[in-house]
Coordinates of C-alpha atoms and ligand atoms in Angstrom, one line a residue:
M236 CA 22.3 18.8 14.7
D237 CA 19.6 18.8 12.1
M238 CA 17.3 21.4 10.9
R239 CA 14.5 20.1 12.0
E240 CA 15.9 19.8 15.9
T241 CA 15.5 23.7 15.7
I242 CA 11.6 23.6 15.2
T243 CA 8.1 22.7 17.5
H244 CA 6.7 19.9 16.1
T245 CA 3.1 19.4 16.3
F246 CA 1.5 16.3 16.9
L247 CA -2.2 15.5 16.3
S248 CA -4.3 12.9 17.4
P249 CA -8.1 11.9 18.5
N250 CA -8.9 12.7 22.4
R251 CA -9.2 8.8 22.7
I252 CA -8.4 5.7 20.6
L253 CA -10.1 2.3 21.6
F254 CA -7.7 0.0 19.8
G255 CA -8.3 -4.3 19.8
I256 CA -10.6 -6.9 19.1
D257 CA -14.2 -6.7 20.1
A258 CA -13.3 -2.8 20.9
V259 CA -16.3 -1.8 19.3
K260 CA -18.4 -3.0 22.1
G261 CA -17.5 0.0 24.3
V262 CA -19.1 2.5 21.8
A263 CA -22.0 2.8 24.3
A264 CA -19.5 4.1 27.5
E265 CA -18.2 7.1 25.1
V266 CA -21.4 7.7 23.8
K267 CA -22.0 8.9 27.2
Q268 CA -19.1 9.9 28.2
L269 CA -19.2 12.9 25.5
G270 CA -22.6 13.2 26.8
G271 CA -24.8 12.1 23.4
R272 CA -28.5 12.1 23.7
K273 CA -29.4 10.7 20.1
V274 CA -26.8 9.1 17.9
L275 CA -26.8 9.6 14.2
I276 CA -24.9 6.1 12.6
V277 CA -23.3 7.3 9.4
T278 CA -22.4 4.9 7.1
D279 CA -22.8 3.7 3.5
P280 CA -25.1 0.5 1.7
G281 CA -22.2 -2.0 1.5
V282 CA -21.2 -1.4 5.3
V283 CA -24.8 -2.0 6.2
E284 CA -25.3 -5.1 3.6
A285 CA -22.1 -6.5 5.5
G286 CA -24.0 -6.6 8.5
L287 CA -21.3 -4.5 10.6
V288 CA -23.8 -1.5 11.7
E289 CA -24.9 -4.4 13.9
A290 CA -22.3 -4.4 15.8
V291 CA -22.4 -0.7 16.5
K292 CA -26.3 -0.7 17.3
A293 CA -26.1 -3.6 19.5
P294 CA -24.4 -1.9 22.2
L295 CA -26.3 1.3 21.8
D296 CA -29.7 -1.0 21.9
S297 CA -28.7 -2.7 25.6
D298 CA -27.9 0.7 26.7
G299 CA -31.0 2.2 25.7
I300 CA -29.2 5.2 23.8
P301 CA -31.6 5.9 20.7
F302 CA -30.2 6.6 17.3
S303 CA -30.8 7.3 13.7
L304 CA -29.6 5.7 10.7
Y305 CA -28.1 7.8 8.0
D306 CA -26.5 5.5 5.4
R307 CA -26.4 7.1 1.9
V308 CA -22.8 7.3 1.7
E309 CA -21.5 7.8 -2.1
P310 CA -17.9 6.7 -2.7
E311 CA -15.7 10.2 -3.4
P312 CA -18.4 11.5 -1.6
P313 CA -19.9 14.7 -3.1
V314 CA -20.7 17.7 -1.2
R315 CA -24.2 17.1 -1.7
I316 CA -23.8 13.9 0.2
V317 CA -22.4 15.7 3.4
E318 CA -25.2 18.7 3.0
Q319 CA -28.0 15.8 3.0
C320 CA -26.8 14.1 6.2
T321 CA -26.2 16.8 7.5
Q322 CA -30.0 17.9 7.3
Y323 CA -31.2 14.3 8.1
L324 CA -28.9 14.8 11.2
K325 CA -31.1 18.2 12.0
D326 CA -34.5 16.9 11.2
E327 CA -33.2 13.7 13.5
N328 CA -32.4 16.2 16.3
C329 CA -29.3 14.2 16.9
D330 CA -26.3 15.5 18.7
L331 CA -23.5 12.8 18.4
I332 CA -22.1 11.4 15.1
I333 CA -21.0 7.5 14.6
G334 CA -19.3 7.2 11.8
V335 CA -18.8 3.4 10.6
G336 CA -17.1 2.4 7.4
G337 CA -14.2 3.1 5.0
G338 CA -12.6 6.5 4.0
S339 CA -16.0 7.8 2.6
S340 CA -18.2 7.1 5.4
L341 CA -15.7 8.7 7.9
D342 CA -15.6 11.8 5.8
V343 CA -19.3 12.2 5.4
A344 CA -19.3 12.1 9.2
K345 CA -16.6 14.6 9.8
G346 CA -18.4 17.0 7.4
A347 CA -21.8 16.1 9.1
S348 CA -20.2 17.1 12.3
I349 CA -18.6 20.5 11.2
M350 CA -21.9 21.4 9.2
A351 CA -23.9 20.9 12.1
T352 CA -22.6 23.8 14.2
N353 CA -20.8 25.8 11.4
E354 CA -23.0 28.6 9.0
G355 CA -22.6 28.9 4.9
N356 CA -21.3 26.2 2.6
L357 CA -18.7 23.4 3.0
L358 CA -16.6 24.5 0.0
S359 CA -15.5 27.9 1.7
L360 CA -14.3 25.7 4.4
C361 CA -12.0 23.9 2.3
G362 CA -8.0 24.4 3.0
V363 CA -6.2 24.5 6.4
D364 CA -7.6 25.8 9.6
L365 CA -10.5 28.0 7.6
V366 CA -13.4 26.1 10.2
P367 CA -14.5 28.4 12.4
K368 CA -16.6 26.4 15.0
R369 CA -16.0 23.1 17.0
G370 CA -18.5 20.5 15.4
L371 CA -20.7 17.9 17.0
P372 CA -18.9 15.0 19.0
K373 CA -18.2 12.4 16.8
I374 CA -17.1 8.4 17.0
L375 CA -15.0 7.2 13.8
I376 CA -15.1 3.1 13.5
P377 CA -13.2 2.1 10.8
T378 CA -13.9 -1.3 8.6
T379 CA -10.8 -1.0 6.5
A380 CA -7.4 -0.8 6.9
G381 CA -6.5 2.0 5.2
T382 CA -7.4 5.5 5.1
G383 CA -6.5 5.7 8.4
S384 CA -9.2 8.8 8.7
E385 CA -10.4 7.5 11.7
V386 CA -7.3 9.5 13.7
T387 CA -6.6 12.5 11.2
R388 CA -7.7 16.2 11.0
V389 CA -8.6 16.0 7.3
F390 CA -11.5 14.5 5.2
V391 CA -11.6 14.9 1.5
I392 CA -15.2 15.7 0.0
T393 CA -16.0 16.0 -4.5
D394 CA -16.9 19.3 -5.9
E395 CA -18.8 17.6 -8.2
A396 CA -19.2 21.3 -10.4
S397 CA -15.7 21.8 -10.8
N398 CA -15.1 17.9 -10.8
L399 CA -12.2 18.2 -7.9
K400 CA -11.4 16.8 -5.1
K401 CA -11.1 19.2 -2.0
A402 CA -9.9 19.1 1.6
V403 CA -10.6 20.5 4.6
Y404 CA -7.6 20.4 7.2
S405 CA -8.9 20.9 10.6
I406 CA -8.6 20.4 14.6
Y407 CA -12.3 20.1 15.0
A408 CA -11.8 17.0 11.8
L409 CA -10.6 14.8 14.4
S410 CA -12.8 12.3 16.0
D411 CA -13.0 12.7 19.7
V412 CA -12.9 8.9 19.9
A413 CA -11.5 6.4 17.5
I414 CA -12.6 2.9 17.6
V415 CA -10.4 0.7 15.9
D416 CA -11.6 -2.8 16.2
P417 CA -10.0 -5.4 13.5
M418 CA -13.0 -7.7 14.0
M419 CA -14.8 -4.9 12.0
T420 CA -12.2 -5.9 9.1
L421 CA -12.7 -9.0 8.7
S422 CA -15.3 -9.5 6.0
M423 CA -13.3 -7.1 3.5
P424 CA -13.0 -8.7 0.3
P425 CA -9.3 -9.2 -1.1
K426 CA -9.4 -6.1 -3.7
V427 CA -10.1 -4.1 -0.8
T428 CA -7.6 -5.1 1.4
A429 CA -5.0 -4.7 -0.7
D430 CA -6.3 -1.2 -2.2
T431 CA -6.6 0.2 1.5
G432 CA -3.6 -1.3 3.0
I433 CA -1.3 0.1 0.1
D434 CA -3.4 3.6 0.7
A435 CA -1.8 3.2 4.4
L436 CA 1.6 1.9 2.9
V437 CA 1.8 4.7 0.8
H438 CA 1.2 6.9 3.9
A439 CA 4.0 5.8 5.9
I440 CA 6.1 5.6 3.2
E441 CA 5.6 9.5 2.0
T442 CA 5.7 10.4 5.6
Y443 CA 8.8 8.8 6.1
V444 CA 10.2 10.3 3.4
S445 CA 9.0 13.9 3.7
V446 CA 10.8 16.8 4.3
T447 CA 8.0 17.4 7.0
A448 CA 8.5 14.3 9.1
T449 CA 8.8 14.5 12.7
P450 CA 10.2 12.2 15.9
F451 CA 7.1 11.2 15.8
S452 CA 5.8 10.4 12.7
D453 CA 9.5 8.8 11.7
I454 CA 8.8 6.0 15.0
L455 CA 5.0 5.4 13.5
A456 CA 6.0 5.4 10.1
F457 CA 8.4 3.2 10.2
E458 CA 6.7 0.4 12.4
A459 CA 3.6 0.5 10.1
I460 CA 6.0 -0.3 7.0
A461 CA 7.1 -3.3 8.5
L462 CA 3.7 -3.9 9.8
I463 CA 2.3 -4.0 6.5
A464 CA 5.0 -5.6 4.1
E465 CA 4.8 -8.4 6.8
N466 CA 0.8 -8.6 7.2
I467 CA -0.8 -7.3 3.8
T468 CA -0.2 -10.6 1.8
M469 CA -1.6 -12.8 4.4
A470 CA -4.9 -10.8 5.2
F471 CA -5.3 -10.8 1.1
A472 CA -4.7 -14.2 0.9
K473 CA -6.9 -15.0 4.2
G474 CA -9.3 -12.6 5.1
E475 CA -10.2 -14.5 8.4
N476 CA -6.5 -14.7 9.2
V477 CA -7.2 -12.5 12.6
E478 CA -3.6 -11.6 13.5
A479 CA -3.0 -10.1 10.4
R480 CA -5.8 -8.2 10.3
Y481 CA -4.7 -7.2 13.9
N482 CA -1.7 -6.0 12.7
M483 CA -3.3 -4.4 9.2
S484 CA -5.3 -2.3 11.8
L485 CA -3.3 -1.1 14.0
A486 CA -0.2 0.0 11.4
A487 CA -3.2 2.1 9.3
T488 CA -4.2 3.6 12.3
I489 CA -0.4 4.7 13.3
S490 CA 0.2 5.5 9.9
G491 CA -2.8 7.8 9.8
L492 CA -1.3 9.3 13.0
A493 CA 2.0 10.0 11.4
F494 CA 1.0 11.2 8.2
S495 CA -1.9 13.6 10.1
S496 CA 1.6 15.4 11.6
G497 CA 3.9 14.6 8.9
G498 CA 2.5 15.4 5.8
L499 CA 2.2 13.3 2.3
G500 CA 4.0 13.9 -0.8
A501 CA 4.1 13.5 -5.0
V502 CA 2.3 9.8 -4.9
H503 CA -1.0 11.5 -3.7
A504 CA -0.5 14.6 -5.7
L505 CA -0.3 12.3 -8.9
S506 CA -2.5 9.6 -7.8
N507 CA -5.2 12.6 -7.6
P508 CA -6.5 12.7 -11.4
L509 CA -6.5 9.3 -11.6
G510 CA -9.5 8.8 -9.3
I511 CA -11.6 12.0 -11.0
E512 CA -10.9 10.7 -14.2
Y513 CA -11.2 7.3 -14.1
H514 CA -13.4 6.6 -10.9
L515 CA -10.5 4.5 -9.6
P516 CA -10.3 4.0 -5.9
H517 CA -8.2 6.3 -3.8
G518 CA -6.0 3.0 -2.6
R519 CA -5.9 1.4 -5.9
T520 CA -4.4 5.2 -7.5
N521 CA -2.2 5.5 -5.0
A522 CA -0.5 2.3 -5.4
I523 CA -0.2 2.3 -9.0
M524 CA 1.9 5.6 -8.6
L525 CA 3.7 4.4 -5.5
P526 CA 6.8 2.7 -7.5
H527 CA 6.8 4.9 -10.3
V528 CA 7.2 8.0 -7.3
M529 CA 9.3 6.2 -5.3
A530 CA 11.8 5.6 -7.8
F531 CA 11.6 9.2 -9.1
N532 CA 12.2 10.2 -5.2
L533 CA 15.4 8.0 -4.9
I534 CA 17.9 10.4 -4.8
G535 CA 16.3 13.1 -2.8
N536 CA 16.5 10.9 0.5
P537 CA 18.5 7.6 0.1
T538 CA 18.8 7.2 3.3
R539 CA 15.5 6.8 4.3
F540 CA 14.8 4.9 1.4
A541 CA 17.3 2.3 2.4
Q542 CA 15.6 2.3 5.9
I543 CA 12.1 1.8 4.2
A544 CA 14.2 -1.6 2.1
E545 CA 15.5 -3.0 5.6
A546 CA 11.8 -2.6 6.9
M547 CA 10.3 -4.6 3.8
G548 CA 12.5 -7.2 4.3
E549 CA 15.1 -6.5 2.0
E550 CA 19.1 -7.9 2.8
V551 CA 21.1 -4.1 2.8
E552 CA 23.8 -5.1 4.9
G553 CA 27.0 -3.8 3.5
L554 CA 25.4 -1.7 1.0
S555 CA 25.8 2.0 1.0
P556 CA 22.3 3.6 1.0
M557 CA 22.1 4.6 -2.5
E558 CA 23.0 0.9 -3.2
A559 CA 20.0 0.1 -1.0
A560 CA 17.7 2.5 -1.7
P561 CA 16.5 1.3 -5.1
L562 CA 15.7 -2.0 -3.0
A563 CA 12.6 -0.1 -1.6
V564 CA 11.0 0.2 -4.8
E565 CA 12.0 -3.8 -5.7
A566 CA 10.3 -4.7 -2.4
V567 CA 7.2 -2.2 -3.1
K568 CA 7.1 -3.7 -6.9
E569 CA 7.0 -7.5 -5.5
L570 CA 4.4 -6.4 -2.9
L571 CA 1.8 -5.1 -5.5
N572 CA 2.8 -8.6 -7.6
Q573 CA 1.4 -10.7 -5.0
L574 CA -1.7 -8.6 -4.4
K575 CA -2.2 -8.4 -8.0
I576 CA -2.0 -4.8 -8.4
P577 CA -1.0 -4.0 -12.0
I578 CA 1.2 -0.7 -12.0
Q579 CA 0.9 0.6 -15.0
L580 CA -1.5 2.9 -16.4
R581 CA -1.7 0.9 -19.9
D582 CA -3.2 -2.0 -17.8
Y583 CA -6.3 0.2 -17.0
G584 CA -7.0 0.7 -20.3
I585 CA -6.2 4.4 -19.8
P586 CA -4.7 5.7 -23.4
E587 CA -1.0 7.5 -23.6
K588 CA -2.9 10.5 -25.0
D589 CA -4.1 11.3 -22.1
I590 CA -0.6 12.1 -20.0
P591 CA -0.9 15.8 -20.6
K592 CA -4.5 15.9 -18.9
L593 CA -3.3 14.0 -15.9
V594 CA -0.2 16.2 -15.7
E595 CA -2.5 19.4 -15.7
G596 CA -4.6 17.4 -12.9
G597 CA -1.4 16.7 -11.2
M598 CA 0.1 20.4 -11.1
K599 CA -3.1 21.4 -9.5
V600 CA -2.1 19.2 -6.4
S601 CA 1.3 20.9 -6.6
R602 CA 0.8 22.1 -2.6
L603 CA 1.5 17.9 -2.1
F604 CA 5.1 18.5 -4.2
V605 CA 6.4 20.9 -0.9
P606 CA 6.7 17.9 1.4
N607 CA 8.4 15.5 -0.8
P608 CA 11.3 14.9 -0.8
R609 CA 12.4 15.7 -4.6
N610 CA 11.0 18.9 -6.4
L611 CA 9.1 18.2 -9.5
T612 CA 8.5 20.4 -12.2
Q613 CA 5.9 20.2 -14.9
E614 CA 8.5 18.1 -16.9
D615 CA 9.1 15.9 -14.0
V616 CA 5.6 14.9 -13.7
D617 CA 5.0 14.4 -17.3
E618 CA 8.2 12.2 -17.0
V619 CA 7.2 10.1 -14.3
Y620 CA 3.3 9.8 -15.4
R621 CA 5.3 8.1 -19.0
M622 CA 7.2 6.3 -16.3
A623 CA 4.0 4.9 -15.0
W624 CA 2.3 4.1 -18.3
Ligands
FE2_2049 FE1 -4.4 8.3 0.8

């Protein structure tokens, strides 16, 4: 008997997930079911420019549902953007939010939904289960295959005063409806496809080896790893490959469901300062740290890493777990190489003398070391960054 068979596992998910080609056409029916009278669409200028908001507007228009548009979401969204969006929502008398975009737009939609019904400052709600009241109903529609924000109970904002990223974990951050339509991801450029797709892979790998993995997260994370390994290079090579996009959207959603209940790890911890210091996208910072943290973590759960190697298509038959585990790192490195993602910090112009600053930043996110399969001291963090440099 496994230790974890003695504890109660919680599985978190949105109330409904609509998944499939042209699923977005069902948005108006969902608004009606949720009782929305006026919708606020929350997005960023890039999504508007790509013409993707039209796919949401058209069904609303044909059902006569009024809406306003907030399209000023910034990457790594600062608190002031959530506040501005909330104010706009109140000025426009909207009672339902539709987030359309990558993680930033979906996270601002979550934040505005919560701030519309809760008093006080958003920063005071950062942490676990500190949101007192349910927010406005929200529908989240991703345009990347990546963050999984559409199905998770977390959103991340930037506190500009302290230059820190902070997270709100709350069941009220879960969407009422997630609409995952692979057609909404077709126009994603190759670089964004690679970065966001690897973020989803990191979610799945970190959850699969975490000490907080559950029987539910195992199934979802394992399947996500196999799907991403099989499809990400095809989506990168040819964005209009609908089958590859479909599988990547499915993988991102199920890896989001997996980590929402199962927990992340040291990749997300050590990638955090890279985003803050050098303004690299979240997915890219995770991609850089992934092989180095995996190599460090191998001895903490060789069996699971051997299974990851197998899921990624490595030949592991006849090998012991400890022999097979490093093949998972090799498979990840090969994938990153094919996606043209350099994995050394120096390739990004980051000077070696910055390592102490990164160590300090990484230690600030040490709460993510708890689910990680191997404990990290400050010296370990330094060692991993030096490997990455
Ligand atoms: Fe992530």
